[in-house]
Coordinates of C-alpha atoms in Angstrom, one line a residue:
X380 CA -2.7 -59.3 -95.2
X381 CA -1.1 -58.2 -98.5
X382 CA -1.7 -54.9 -100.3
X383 CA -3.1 -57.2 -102.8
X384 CA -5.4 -59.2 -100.6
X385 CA -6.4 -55.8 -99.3
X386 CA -7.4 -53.9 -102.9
X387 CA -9.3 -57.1 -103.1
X388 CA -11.4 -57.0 -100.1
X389 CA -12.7 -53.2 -101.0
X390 CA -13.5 -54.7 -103.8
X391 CA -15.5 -56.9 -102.8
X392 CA -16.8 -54.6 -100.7
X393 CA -17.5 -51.9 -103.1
X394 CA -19.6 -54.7 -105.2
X395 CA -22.0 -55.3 -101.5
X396 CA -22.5 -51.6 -101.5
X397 CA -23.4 -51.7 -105.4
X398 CA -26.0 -54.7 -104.7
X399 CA -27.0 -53.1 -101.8
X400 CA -27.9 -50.1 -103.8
X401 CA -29.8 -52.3 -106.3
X402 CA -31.7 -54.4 -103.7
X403 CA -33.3 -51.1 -102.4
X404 CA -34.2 -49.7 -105.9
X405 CA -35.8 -52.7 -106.3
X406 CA -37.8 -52.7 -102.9
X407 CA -38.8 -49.2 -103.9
X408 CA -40.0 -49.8 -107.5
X409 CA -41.7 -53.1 -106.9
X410 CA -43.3 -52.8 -103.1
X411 CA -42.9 -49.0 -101.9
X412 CA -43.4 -47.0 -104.9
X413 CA -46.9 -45.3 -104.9
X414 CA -47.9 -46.6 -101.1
X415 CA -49.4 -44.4 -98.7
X416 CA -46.3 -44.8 -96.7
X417 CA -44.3 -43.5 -99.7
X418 CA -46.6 -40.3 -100.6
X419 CA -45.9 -39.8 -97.0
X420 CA -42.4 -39.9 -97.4
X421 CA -43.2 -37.6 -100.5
X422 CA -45.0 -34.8 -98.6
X423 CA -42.4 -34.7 -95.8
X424 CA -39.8 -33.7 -98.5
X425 CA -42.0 -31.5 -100.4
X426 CA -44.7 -30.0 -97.7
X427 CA -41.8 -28.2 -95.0
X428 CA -39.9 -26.4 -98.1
X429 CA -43.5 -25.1 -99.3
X430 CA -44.0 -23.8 -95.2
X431 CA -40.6 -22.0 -95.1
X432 CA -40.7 -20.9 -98.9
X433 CA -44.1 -18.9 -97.9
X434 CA -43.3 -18.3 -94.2
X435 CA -39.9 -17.4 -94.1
X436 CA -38.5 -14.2 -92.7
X437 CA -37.3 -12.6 -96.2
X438 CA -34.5 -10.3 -94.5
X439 CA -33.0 -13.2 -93.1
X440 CA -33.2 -15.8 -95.8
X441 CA -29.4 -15.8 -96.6
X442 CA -28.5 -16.1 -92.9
X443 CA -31.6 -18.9 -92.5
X444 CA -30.3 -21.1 -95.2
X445 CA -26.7 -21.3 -93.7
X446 CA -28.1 -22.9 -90.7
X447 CA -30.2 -25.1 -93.0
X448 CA -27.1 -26.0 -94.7
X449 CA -25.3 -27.2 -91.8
X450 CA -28.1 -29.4 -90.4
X451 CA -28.5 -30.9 -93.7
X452 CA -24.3 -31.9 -94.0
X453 CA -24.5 -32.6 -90.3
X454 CA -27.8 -34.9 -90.3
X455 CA -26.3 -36.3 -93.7
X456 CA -22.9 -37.4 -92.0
X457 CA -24.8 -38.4 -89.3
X458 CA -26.8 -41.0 -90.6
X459 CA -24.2 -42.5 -92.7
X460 CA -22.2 -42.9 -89.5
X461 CA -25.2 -44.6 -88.2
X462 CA -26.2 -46.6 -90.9
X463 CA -22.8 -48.0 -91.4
X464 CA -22.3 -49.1 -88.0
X465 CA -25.8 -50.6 -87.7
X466 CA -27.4 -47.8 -85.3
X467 CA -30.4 -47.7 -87.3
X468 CA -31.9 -48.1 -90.7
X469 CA -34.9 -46.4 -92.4
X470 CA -36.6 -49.9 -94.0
X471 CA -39.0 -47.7 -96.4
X472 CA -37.3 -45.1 -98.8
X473 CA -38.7 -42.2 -101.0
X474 CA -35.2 -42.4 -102.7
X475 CA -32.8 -45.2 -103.4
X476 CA -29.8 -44.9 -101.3
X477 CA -29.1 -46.9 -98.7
X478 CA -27.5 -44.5 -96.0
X479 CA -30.1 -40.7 -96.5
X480 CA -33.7 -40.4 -95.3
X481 CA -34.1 -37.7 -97.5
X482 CA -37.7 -37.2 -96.0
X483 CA -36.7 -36.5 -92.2
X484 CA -32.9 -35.5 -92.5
X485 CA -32.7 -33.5 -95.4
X486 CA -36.3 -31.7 -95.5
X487 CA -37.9 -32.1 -91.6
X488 CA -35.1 -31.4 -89.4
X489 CA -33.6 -28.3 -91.6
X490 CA -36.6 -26.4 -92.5
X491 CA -37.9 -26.5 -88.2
X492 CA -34.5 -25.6 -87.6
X493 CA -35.4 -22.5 -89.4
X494 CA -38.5 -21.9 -88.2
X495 CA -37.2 -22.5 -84.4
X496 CA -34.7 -20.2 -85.3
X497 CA -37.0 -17.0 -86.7
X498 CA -39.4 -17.8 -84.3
X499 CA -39.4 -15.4 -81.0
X500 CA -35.9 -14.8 -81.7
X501 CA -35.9 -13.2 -78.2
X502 CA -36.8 -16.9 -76.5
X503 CA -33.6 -18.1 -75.1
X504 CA -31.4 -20.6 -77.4
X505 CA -30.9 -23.3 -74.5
X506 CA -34.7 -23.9 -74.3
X507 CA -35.4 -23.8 -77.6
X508 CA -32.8 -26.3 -78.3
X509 CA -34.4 -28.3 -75.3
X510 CA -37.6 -28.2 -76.9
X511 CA -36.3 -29.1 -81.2
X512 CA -34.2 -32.2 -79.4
X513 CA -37.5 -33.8 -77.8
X514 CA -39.5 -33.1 -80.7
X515 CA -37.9 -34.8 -82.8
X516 CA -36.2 -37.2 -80.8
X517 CA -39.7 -38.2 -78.7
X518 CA -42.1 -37.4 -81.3
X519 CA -41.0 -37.3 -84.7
X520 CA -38.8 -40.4 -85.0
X521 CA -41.5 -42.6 -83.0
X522 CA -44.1 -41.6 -85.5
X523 CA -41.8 -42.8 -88.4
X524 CA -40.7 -45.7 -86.5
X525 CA -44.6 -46.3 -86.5
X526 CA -44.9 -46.5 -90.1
X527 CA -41.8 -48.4 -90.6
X528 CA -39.7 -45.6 -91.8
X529 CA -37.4 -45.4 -89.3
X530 CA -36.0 -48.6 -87.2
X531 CA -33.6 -48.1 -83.9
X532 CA -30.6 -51.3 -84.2
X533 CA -28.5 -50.4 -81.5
X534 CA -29.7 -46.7 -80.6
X535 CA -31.8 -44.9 -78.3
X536 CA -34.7 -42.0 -78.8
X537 CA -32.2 -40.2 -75.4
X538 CA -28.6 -40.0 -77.6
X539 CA -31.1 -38.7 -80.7
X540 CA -32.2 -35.9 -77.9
X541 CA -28.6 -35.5 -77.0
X542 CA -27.4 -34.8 -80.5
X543 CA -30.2 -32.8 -82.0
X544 CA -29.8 -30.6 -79.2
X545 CA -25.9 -29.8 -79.9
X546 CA -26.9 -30.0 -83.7
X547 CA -29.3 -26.7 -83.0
X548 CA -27.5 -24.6 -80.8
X549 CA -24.6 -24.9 -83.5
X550 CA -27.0 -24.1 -85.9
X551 CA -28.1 -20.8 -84.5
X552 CA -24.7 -19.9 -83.8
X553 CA -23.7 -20.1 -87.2
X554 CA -27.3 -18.0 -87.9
X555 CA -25.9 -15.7 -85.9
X556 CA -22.6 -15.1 -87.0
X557 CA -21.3 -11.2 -86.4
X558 CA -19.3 -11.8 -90.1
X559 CA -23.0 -11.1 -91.7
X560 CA -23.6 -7.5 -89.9
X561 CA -20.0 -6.7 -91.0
X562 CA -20.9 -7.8 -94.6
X563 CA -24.2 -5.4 -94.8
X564 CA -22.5 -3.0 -93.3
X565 CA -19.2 -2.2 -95.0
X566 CA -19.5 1.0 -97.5
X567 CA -18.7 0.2 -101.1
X568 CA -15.5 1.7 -102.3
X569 CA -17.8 3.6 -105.4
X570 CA -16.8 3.6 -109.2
X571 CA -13.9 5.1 -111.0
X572 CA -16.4 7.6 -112.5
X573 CA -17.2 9.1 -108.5
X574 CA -13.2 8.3 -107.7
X575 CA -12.3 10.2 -110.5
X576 CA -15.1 13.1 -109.6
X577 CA -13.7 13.3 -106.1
X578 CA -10.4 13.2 -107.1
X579 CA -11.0 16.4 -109.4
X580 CA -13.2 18.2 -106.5
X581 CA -10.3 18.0 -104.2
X582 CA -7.6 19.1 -107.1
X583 CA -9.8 22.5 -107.5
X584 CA -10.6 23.5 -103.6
X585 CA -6.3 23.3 -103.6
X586 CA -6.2 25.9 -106.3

């Protein structure tokens, strides 16, 4: 194959991922849009950022949002991997795009990270890990599979358990990062006026 025949090819390519895209707009606008299944879809985007927004632990926001951050780029990678190499699919969409549930990835899993996380802090890591894995692995993605918004290809509800699991134990280690007590507690350096006020103290106790 040529360079040419190549640059053609992702073309071509590029184009299927464009129709793609405009196949599932259209099964949104014209057969999903206002079901029960899509205000469902809805309220699992909106409803567990309401919960954290009013339940969250305020002194740890900052350090909470990290974690959240790294489950939603992980789960995000994730299910582009999977989508691409027809794992799995989610057949009905809140949002068009083709590779995102929006609903479980990027609102579900993230915000009960968090609240795993805050949650008896004092509760050993391993086991709570143990216990977000099967959740969502056992519970959550056969209810959604139910109500055909999630559909297993070539996957297993086990390797979900497997990598949810990892995905949370990286997630509170990144929570708990020692780089954010050294942040609160470093002393700040003061203003030129105090410098400047020190600076003169000193000059007078010499003379």
């Amino acid at each position: 194959m040529t360079f040419e025949e190549a640059l053609k090819k992702v073309n071509e390519a590029n184009e299927k991922i464009v129709e793609a895209n405009r196949m599932v707009s259209d099964a949104i606008m014209h057969s999903f849009l206002f079901t029960w299944r899509w205000w469902i879809g809805v309220s699992l985007i909106v409803l567990p950022w309401i919960a954290w927004f009013i339940f969250r632990d305020k002194q740890s926001t900052g350090r909470l949002l990290t974690a959240c951050f790294f489950v939603m780029i992980f789960s995000a990678v994730l299910d582009t991997i999977g989508i691409e190499s027809g794992l799995w699919a989610y057949p009905v969409k809140v949002i068009p795009s083709p590779t995102l549930s929006f609903s479980f990835r990027l609102s579900v899993l993230p915000v009960l990270a968090m609240f795993f996380i805050q949650f008896k802090p004092k509760v050993n890591p391993f086991l709570k890990a143990i216990i977000y894995g099967s959740f969502a692995a056992f519970v959550g993605l056969p209810l959604l599979s139910m109500i055909d918004m999630y559909k297993r290809v070539r996957w297993e509800y086990a390797y979900s358990f497997f990598v949810l699991t990892g995905m949370y134990l990286c997630a509170y280690w990144l929570y708990n990062l020692n780089s954010f007590e050294r942040v609160q507690t470093l002393k700040p350096a003061g203003t030129a006026v105090e410098m400047n006020m020190n600076f003169l103290r000193k000059k007078q106790k010499i003379k």
